[in-house]
mmCIF file of C-alpha atoms in Angstrom:
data_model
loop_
_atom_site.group_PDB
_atom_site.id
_atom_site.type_symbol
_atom_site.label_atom_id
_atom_site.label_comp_id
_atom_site.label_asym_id
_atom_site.label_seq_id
_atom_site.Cartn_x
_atom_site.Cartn_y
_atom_site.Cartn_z
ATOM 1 C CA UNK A 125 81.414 68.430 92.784
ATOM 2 C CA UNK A 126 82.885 65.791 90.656
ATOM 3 C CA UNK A 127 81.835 65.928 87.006
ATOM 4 C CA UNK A 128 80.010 62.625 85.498
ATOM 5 C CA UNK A 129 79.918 61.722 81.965
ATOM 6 C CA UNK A 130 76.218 61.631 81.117
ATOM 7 C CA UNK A 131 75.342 57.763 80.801
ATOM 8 C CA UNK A 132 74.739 57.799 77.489
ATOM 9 C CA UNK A 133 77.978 59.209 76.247
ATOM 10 C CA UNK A 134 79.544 57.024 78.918
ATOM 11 C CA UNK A 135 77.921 53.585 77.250
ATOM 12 C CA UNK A 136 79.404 55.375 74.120
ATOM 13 C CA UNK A 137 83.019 55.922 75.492
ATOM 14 C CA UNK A 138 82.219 52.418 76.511
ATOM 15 C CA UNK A 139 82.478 50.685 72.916
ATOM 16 C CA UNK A 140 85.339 52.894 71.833
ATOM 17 C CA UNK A 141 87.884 53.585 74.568
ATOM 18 C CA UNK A 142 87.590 50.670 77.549
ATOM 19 C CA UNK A 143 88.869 52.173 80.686
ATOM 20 C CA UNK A 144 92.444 50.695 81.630
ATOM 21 C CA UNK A 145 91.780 48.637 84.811
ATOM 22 C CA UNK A 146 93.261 49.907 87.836
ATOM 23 C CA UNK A 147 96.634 47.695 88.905
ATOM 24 C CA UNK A 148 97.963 47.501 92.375
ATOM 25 C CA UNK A 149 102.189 47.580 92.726
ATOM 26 C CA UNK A 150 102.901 44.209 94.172
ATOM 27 C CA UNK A 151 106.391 44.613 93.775
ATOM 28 C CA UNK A 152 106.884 47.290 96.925
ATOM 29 C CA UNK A 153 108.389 46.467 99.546
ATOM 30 C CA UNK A 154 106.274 45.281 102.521
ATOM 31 C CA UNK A 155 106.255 46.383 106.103
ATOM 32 C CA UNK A 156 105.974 42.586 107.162
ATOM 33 C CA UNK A 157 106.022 39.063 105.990
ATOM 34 C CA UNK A 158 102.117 39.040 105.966
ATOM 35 C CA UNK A 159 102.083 41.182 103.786
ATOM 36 C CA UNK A 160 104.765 39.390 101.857
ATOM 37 C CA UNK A 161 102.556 36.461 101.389
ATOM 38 C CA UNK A 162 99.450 38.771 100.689
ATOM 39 C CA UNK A 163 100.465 40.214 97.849
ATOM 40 C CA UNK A 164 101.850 37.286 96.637
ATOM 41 C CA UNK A 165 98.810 34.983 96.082
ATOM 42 C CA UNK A 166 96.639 37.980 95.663
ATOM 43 C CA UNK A 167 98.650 38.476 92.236
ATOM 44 C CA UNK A 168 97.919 34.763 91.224
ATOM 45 C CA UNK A 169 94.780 35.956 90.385
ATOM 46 C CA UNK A 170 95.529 38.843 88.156
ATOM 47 C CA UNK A 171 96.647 38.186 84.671
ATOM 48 C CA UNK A 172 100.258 38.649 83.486
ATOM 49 C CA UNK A 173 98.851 39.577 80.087
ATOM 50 C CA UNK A 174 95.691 41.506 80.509
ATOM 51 C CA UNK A 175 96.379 42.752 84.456
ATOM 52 C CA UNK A 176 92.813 41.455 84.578
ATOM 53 C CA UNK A 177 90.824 38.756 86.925
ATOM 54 C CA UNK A 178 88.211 35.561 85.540
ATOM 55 C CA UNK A 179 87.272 33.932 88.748
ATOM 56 C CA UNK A 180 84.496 30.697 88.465
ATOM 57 C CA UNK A 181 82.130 30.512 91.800
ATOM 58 C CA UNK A 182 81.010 27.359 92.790
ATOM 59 C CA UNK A 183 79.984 28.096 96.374
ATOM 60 C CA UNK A 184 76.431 27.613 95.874
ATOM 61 C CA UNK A 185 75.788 24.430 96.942
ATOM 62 C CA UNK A 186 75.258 25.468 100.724
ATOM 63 C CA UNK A 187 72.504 28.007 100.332
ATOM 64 C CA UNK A 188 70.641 26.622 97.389
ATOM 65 C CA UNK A 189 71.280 23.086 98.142
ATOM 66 C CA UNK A 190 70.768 21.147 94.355
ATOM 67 C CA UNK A 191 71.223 23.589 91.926
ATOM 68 C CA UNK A 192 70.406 22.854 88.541
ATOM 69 C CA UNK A 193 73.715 22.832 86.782
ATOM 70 C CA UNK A 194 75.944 22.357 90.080
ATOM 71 C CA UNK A 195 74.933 19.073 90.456
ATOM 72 C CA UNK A 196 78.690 17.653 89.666
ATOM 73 C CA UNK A 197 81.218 20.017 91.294
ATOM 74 C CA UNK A 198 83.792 18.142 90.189
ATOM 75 C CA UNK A 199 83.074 17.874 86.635
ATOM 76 C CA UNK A 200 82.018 21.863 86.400
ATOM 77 C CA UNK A 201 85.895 22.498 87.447
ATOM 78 C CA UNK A 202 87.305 20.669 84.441
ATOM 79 C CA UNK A 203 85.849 23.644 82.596
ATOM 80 C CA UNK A 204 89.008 25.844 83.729
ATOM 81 C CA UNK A 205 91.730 22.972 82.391
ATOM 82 C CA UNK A 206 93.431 25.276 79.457
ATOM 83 C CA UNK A 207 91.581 28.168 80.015
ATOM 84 C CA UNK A 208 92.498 31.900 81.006
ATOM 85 C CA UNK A 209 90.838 31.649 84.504
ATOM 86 C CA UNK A 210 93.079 32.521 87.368
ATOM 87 C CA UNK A 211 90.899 31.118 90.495
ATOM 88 C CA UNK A 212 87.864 29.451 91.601
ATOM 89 C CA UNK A 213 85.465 29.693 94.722
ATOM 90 C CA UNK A 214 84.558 26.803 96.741
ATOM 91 C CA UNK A 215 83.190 25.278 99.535
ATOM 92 C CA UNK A 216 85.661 23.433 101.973
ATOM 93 C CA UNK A 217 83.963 20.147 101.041
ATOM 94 C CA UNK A 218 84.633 20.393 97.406
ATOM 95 C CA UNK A 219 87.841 22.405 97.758
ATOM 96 C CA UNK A 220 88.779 18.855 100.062
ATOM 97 C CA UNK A 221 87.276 16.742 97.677
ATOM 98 C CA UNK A 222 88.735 18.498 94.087
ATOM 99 C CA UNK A 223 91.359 21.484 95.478
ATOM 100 C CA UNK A 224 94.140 18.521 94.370
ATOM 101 C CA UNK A 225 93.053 18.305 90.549
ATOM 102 C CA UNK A 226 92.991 21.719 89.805
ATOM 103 C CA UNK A 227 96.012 23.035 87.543
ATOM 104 C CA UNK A 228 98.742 24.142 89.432
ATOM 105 C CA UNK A 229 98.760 27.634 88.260
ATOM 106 C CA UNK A 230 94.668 27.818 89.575
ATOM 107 C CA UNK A 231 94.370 29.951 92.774
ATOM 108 C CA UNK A 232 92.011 28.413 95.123
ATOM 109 C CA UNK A 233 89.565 30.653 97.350
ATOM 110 C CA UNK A 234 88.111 28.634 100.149
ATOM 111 C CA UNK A 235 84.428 30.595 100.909
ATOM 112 C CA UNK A 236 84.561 31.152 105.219
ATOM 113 C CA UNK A 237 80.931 32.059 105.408
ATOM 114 C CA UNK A 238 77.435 30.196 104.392
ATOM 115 C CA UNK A 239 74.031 30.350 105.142
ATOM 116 C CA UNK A 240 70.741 28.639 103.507
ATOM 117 C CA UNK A 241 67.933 30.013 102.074
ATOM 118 C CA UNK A 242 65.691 28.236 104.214
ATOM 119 C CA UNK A 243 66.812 30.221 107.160
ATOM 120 C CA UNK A 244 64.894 33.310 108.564
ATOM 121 C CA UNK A 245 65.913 35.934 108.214
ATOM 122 C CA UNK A 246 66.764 34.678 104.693
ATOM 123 C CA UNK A 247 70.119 35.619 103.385
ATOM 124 C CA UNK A 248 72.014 35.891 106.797
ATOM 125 C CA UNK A 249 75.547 34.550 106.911
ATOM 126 C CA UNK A 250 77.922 32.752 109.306
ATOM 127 C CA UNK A 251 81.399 31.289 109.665
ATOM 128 C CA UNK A 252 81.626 28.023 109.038
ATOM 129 C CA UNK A 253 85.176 27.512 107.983
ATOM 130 C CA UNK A 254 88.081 28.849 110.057
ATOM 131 C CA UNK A 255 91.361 30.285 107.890
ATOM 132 C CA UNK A 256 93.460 27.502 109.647
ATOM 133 C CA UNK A 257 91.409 24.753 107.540
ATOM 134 C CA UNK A 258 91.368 26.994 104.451
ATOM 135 C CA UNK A 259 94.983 27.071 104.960
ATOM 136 C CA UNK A 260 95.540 23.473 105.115
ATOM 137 C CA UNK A 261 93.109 22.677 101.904
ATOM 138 C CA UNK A 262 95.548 24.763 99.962
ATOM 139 C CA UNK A 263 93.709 28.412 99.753
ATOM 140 C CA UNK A 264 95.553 31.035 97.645
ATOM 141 C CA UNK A 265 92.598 33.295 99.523
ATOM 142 C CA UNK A 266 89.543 33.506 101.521
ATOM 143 C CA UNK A 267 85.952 34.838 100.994
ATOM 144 C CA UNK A 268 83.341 36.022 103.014
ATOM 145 C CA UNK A 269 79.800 37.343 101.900
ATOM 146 C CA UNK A 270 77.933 40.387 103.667
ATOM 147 C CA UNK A 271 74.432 41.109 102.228
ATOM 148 C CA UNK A 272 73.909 44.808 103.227
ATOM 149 C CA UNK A 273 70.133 45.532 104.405
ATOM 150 C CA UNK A 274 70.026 42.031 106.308
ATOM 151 C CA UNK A 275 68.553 41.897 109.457
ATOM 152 C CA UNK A 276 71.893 39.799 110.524
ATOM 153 C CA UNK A 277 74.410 42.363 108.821
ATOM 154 C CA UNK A 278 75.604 43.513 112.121
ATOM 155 C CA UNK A 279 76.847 39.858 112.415
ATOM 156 C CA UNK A 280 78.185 39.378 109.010
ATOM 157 C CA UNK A 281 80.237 42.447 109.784
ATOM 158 C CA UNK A 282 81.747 41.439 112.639
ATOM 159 C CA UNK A 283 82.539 37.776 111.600
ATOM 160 C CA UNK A 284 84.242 39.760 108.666
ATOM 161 C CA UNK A 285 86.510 41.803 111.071
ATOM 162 C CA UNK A 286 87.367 39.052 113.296
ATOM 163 C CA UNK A 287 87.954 36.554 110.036
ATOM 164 C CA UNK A 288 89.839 39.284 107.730
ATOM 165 C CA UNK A 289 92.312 40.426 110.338
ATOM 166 C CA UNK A 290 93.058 36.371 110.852
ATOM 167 C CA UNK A 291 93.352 36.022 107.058
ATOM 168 C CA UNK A 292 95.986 38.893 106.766
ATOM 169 C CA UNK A 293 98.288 37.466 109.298
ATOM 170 C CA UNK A 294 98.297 34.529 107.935
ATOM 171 C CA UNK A 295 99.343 36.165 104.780
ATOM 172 C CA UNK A 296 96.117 34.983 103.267
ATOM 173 C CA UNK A 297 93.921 38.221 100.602
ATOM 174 C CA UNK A 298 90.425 38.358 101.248
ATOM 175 C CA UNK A 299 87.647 38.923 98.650
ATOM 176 C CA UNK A 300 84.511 40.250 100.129
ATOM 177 C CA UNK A 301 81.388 39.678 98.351
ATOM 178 C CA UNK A 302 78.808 42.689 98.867
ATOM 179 C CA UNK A 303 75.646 42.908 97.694
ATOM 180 C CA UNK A 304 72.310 44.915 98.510
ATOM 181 C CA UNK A 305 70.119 41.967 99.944
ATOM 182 C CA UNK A 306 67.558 41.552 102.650
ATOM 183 C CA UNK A 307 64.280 42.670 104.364
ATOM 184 C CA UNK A 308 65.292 46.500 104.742
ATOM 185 C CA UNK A 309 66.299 46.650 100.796
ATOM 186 C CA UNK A 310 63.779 47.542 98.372
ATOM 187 C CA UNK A 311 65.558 47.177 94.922
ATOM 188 C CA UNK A 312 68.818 45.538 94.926
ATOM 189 C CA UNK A 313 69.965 46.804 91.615
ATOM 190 C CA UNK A 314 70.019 50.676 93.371
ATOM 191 C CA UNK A 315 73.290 52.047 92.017
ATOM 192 C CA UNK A 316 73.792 53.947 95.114
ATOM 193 C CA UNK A 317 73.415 50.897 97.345
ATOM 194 C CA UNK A 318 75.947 49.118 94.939
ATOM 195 C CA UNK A 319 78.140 52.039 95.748
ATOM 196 C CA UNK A 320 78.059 51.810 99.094
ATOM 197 C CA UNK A 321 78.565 48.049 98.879
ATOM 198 C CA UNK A 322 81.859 48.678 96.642
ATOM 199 C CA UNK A 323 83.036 51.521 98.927
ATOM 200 C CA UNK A 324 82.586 49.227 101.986
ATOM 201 C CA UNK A 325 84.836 47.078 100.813
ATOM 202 C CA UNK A 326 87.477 48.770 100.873
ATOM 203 C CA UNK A 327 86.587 50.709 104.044
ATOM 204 C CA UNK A 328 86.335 47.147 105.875
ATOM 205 C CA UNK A 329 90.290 46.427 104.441
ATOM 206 C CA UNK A 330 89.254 43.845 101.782
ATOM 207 C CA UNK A 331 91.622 42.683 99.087
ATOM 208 C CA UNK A 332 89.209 42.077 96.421
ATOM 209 C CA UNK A 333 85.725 43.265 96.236
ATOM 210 C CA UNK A 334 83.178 41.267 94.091
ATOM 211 C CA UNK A 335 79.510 43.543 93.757
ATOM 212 C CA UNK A 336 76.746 43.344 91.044
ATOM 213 C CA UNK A 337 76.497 45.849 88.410
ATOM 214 C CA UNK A 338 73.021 47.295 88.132
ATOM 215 C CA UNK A 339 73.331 48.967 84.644
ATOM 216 C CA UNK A 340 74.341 52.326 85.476
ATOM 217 C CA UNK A 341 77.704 53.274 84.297
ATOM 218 C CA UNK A 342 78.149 56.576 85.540
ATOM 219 C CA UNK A 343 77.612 55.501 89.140
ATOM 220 C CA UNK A 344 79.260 52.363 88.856
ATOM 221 C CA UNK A 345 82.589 54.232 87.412
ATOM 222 C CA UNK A 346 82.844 56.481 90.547
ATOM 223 C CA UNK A 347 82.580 54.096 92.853
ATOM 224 C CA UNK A 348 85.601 51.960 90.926
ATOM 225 C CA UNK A 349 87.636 54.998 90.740
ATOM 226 C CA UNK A 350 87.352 55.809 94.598
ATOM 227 C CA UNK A 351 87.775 52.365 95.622
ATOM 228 C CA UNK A 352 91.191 51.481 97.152
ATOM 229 C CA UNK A 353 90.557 48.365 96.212
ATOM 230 C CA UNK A 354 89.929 46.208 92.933
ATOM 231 C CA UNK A 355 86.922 45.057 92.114
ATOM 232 C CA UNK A 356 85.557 42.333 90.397
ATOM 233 C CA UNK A 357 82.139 42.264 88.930
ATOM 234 C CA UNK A 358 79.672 39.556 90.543
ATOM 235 C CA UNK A 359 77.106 37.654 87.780
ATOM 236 C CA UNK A 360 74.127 37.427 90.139
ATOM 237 C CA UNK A 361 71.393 34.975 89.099
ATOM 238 C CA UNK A 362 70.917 33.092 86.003
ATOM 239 C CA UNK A 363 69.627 35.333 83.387
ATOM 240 C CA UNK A 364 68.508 32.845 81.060
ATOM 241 C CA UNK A 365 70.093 34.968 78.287
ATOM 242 C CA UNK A 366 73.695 34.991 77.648
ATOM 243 C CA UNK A 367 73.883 38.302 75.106
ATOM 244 C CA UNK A 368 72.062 40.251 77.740
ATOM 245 C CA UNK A 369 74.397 39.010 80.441
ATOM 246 C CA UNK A 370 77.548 39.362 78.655
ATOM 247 C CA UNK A 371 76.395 42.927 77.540
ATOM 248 C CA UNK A 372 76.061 43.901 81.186
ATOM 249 C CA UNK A 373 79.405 42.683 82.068
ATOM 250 C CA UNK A 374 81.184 44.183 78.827
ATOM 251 C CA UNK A 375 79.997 47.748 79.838
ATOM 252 C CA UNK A 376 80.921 46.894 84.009
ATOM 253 C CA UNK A 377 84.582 46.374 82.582
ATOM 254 C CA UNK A 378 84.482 49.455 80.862
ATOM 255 C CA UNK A 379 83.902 51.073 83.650
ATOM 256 C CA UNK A 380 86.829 49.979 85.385
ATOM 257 C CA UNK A 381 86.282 46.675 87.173
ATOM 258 C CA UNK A 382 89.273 44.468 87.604
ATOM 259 C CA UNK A 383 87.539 41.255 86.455
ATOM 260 C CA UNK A 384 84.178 38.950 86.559
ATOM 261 C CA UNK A 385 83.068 36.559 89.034
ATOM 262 C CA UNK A 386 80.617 34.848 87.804
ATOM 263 C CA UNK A 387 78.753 31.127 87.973
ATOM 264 C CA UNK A 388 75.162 30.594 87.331
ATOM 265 C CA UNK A 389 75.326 32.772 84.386
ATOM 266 C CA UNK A 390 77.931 29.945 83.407
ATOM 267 C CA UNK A 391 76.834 26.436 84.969
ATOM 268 C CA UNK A 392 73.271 26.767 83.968
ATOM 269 C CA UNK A 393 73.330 28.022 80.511
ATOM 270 C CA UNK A 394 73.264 24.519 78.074
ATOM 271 C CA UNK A 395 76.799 25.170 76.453
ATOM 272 C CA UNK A 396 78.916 26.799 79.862
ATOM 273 C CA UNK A 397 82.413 26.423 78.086
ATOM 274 C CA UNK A 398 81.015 28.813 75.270
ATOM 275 C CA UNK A 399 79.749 31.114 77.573
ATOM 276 C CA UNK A 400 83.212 31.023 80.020
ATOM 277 C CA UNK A 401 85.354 31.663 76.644
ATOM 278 C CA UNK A 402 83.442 34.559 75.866
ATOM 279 C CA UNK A 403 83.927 35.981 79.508
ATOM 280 C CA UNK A 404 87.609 34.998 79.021
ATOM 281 C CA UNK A 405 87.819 36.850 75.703
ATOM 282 C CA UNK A 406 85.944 39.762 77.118
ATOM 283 C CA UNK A 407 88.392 39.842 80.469
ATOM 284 C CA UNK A 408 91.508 39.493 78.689
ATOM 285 C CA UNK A 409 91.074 40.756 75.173
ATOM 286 C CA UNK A 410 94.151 43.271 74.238
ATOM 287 C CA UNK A 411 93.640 46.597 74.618
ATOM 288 C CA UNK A 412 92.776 48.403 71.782
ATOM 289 C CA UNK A 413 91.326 45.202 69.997
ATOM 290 C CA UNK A 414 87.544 44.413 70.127
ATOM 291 C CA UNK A 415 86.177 41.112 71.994
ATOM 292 C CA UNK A 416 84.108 38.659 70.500
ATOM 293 C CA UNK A 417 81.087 40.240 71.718
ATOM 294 C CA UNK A 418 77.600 39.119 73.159
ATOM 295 C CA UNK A 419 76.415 37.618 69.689
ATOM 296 C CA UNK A 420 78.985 35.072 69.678
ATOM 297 C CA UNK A 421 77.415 32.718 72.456
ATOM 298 C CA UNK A 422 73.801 31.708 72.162
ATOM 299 C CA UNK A 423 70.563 32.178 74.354
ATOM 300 C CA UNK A 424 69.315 28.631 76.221
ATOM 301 C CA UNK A 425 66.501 27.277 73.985
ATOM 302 C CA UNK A 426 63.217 27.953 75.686
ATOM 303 C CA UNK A 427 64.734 30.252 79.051
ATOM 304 C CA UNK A 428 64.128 33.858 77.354
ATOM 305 C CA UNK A 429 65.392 36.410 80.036
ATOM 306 C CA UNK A 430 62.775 38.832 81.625
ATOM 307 C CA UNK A 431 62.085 41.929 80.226
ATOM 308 C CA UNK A 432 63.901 44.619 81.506
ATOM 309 C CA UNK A 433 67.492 45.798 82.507
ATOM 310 C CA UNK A 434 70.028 44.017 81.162
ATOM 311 C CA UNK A 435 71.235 43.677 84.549
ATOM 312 C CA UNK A 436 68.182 43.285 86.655
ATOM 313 C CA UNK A 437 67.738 40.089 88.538
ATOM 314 C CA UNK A 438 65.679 37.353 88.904
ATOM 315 C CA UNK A 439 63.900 37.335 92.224
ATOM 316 C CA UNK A 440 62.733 33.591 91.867
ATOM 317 C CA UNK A 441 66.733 32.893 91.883
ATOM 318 C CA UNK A 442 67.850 35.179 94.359
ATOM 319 C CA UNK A 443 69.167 33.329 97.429
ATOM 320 C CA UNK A 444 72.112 33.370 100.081
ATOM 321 C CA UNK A 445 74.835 33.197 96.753
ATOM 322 C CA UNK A 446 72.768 35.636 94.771
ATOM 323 C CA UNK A 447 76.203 37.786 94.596
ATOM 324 C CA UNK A 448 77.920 35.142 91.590
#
């Protein structure tokens, strides 16, 4: 049996020696020009300088409808003009409406899948953008969501297969968004259900795998180190306090993720550009040189997180997004 670090000497390896992310060759040769075009936008959103990932979700809008803080789509992207984020996640209505204005060094993933939280079962998921249009908006790269434990999963499976294997021959990566989420799951922040969410990621052939951390390192760490895959953090619902959250991130990179993905954490704090430059800073600090750190960026007057894990979500937020 593999040997774990206890958790609390892991937290402590943590703070002193971050684990150096796991980087994918992008330079070998390919077996065909799919793959040629795969590897080429999936490293548009990895970091020259840090080998890292910052990606900003703002795919929201069809499950939760008017978000507080995603009221202006367009407005919320002019947060990434200057800064060291490498994509963003939309919608094929914004990505139509805004996908021209971004910076031309921005990768663009175009979400495939949607679903509202009005629907029952709550959190299912279905295609409702084909790779051809994400194509000709300009994608860099495609996402799809499957929320494990949903009475539809067997769909959101499927829908993957049958989308990811059009991606790829289209030369387009694919970032699947896993989380633990519907009637059958009991706690979503279960690190072996996280696990299993990272692991299925790469089983299913995904290029990028974005899944919640739940605050326990040791599991988390395995699971990134048997992956085939990288994978990015997701931010899950608006904690309400930005120290907590950025706490819970700075120990999920130390365990080995390849970046964050993260929005309401961002959008619906009251100063978002502090809280995305302390994310940047965190993503792509130097090795060997310490971050800014959760102090830096300030709690939302009057929104004091709930007691608990760092990590632990809020269950009033949680909807069909709930992943970033």
């Amino acid at each position: 049996m593999r040997n774990v670090m206890p958790r609390t000497r892991l937290r402590q390896a943590a703070r002193s020696a971050p684990v150096e992310p796991r980087f994918f060759s992008f330079n070998d040769q390919p077996k065909d020009f799919s793959m040629t075009g795969i590897r080429r936008r999936l490293s548009r959103f990895f970091s020259p300088r840090s080998g890292r990932s910052v990606i900003l979700p703002l795919d929201h809008g069809v499950g939760e409808g008017m978000l507080p803080g995603l009221e202006a789509v367009g407005r919320l992207l002019g947060l990434v003009a200057g800064r060291e984020v490498q994509g963003v996640l939309l919608n094929k209505g914004p990505a139509r409406a805004h996908g021209a204005a971004l910076p031309p060094c921005m990768g663009l993933i175009v979400q495939l899948s949607g679903g509202t939280k009005h629907a029952l079962p709550p959190y299912g998921r279905t295609v409702v953008c084909s790779v051809g249009e994400a194509l000709r908006l300009g994608a860099d790269a495609v996402s799809l969501q499957i929320n494990v434990g949903n009475d539809l999963e067997d769909r959101m499976l499927a829908d993957f297969g049958a989308m990811a294997d059009e991606a790829h021959q289209a030369g387009l990566p694919v970032l699947a968004v896993i989380a633990p989420r519907g009637g059958q799951i009991v706690n979503e922040m279960d690190p072996s259900l996280i696990s299993h969410c990272i692991r299925l990621g790469a089983e299913l052939g995904a290029d990028l795998t974005g899944a919640p951390y739940g605050g326990d390192p040791a599991s988390f760490a395995e699971a990134i180190e048997s992956s085939d895959t990288p994978v990015l953090v997701t931010g899950g619902p608006g904690r309400g306090d930005a120290q907590r959250f950025l706490a819970a991130m700075e120990e999920a990179l130390a365990c080995g993720a390849a970046g964050i993905c993260a929005g309401r954490n961002i959008f619906q704090h009251q100063d978002p550009e502090e809280v995305l430059d302390a994310i940047v800073n965190l993503v792509h600090a130097p090795r060997g040189e310490e971050p800014g750190g959760p102090g830096d960026v300030p709690s939302p007057g009057g929104d004091a997180a709930p007691d608990g894990d760092a990590s632990a979500p809020d269950e009033q937020d949680a909807g069909p997004d709930a992943g970033a």
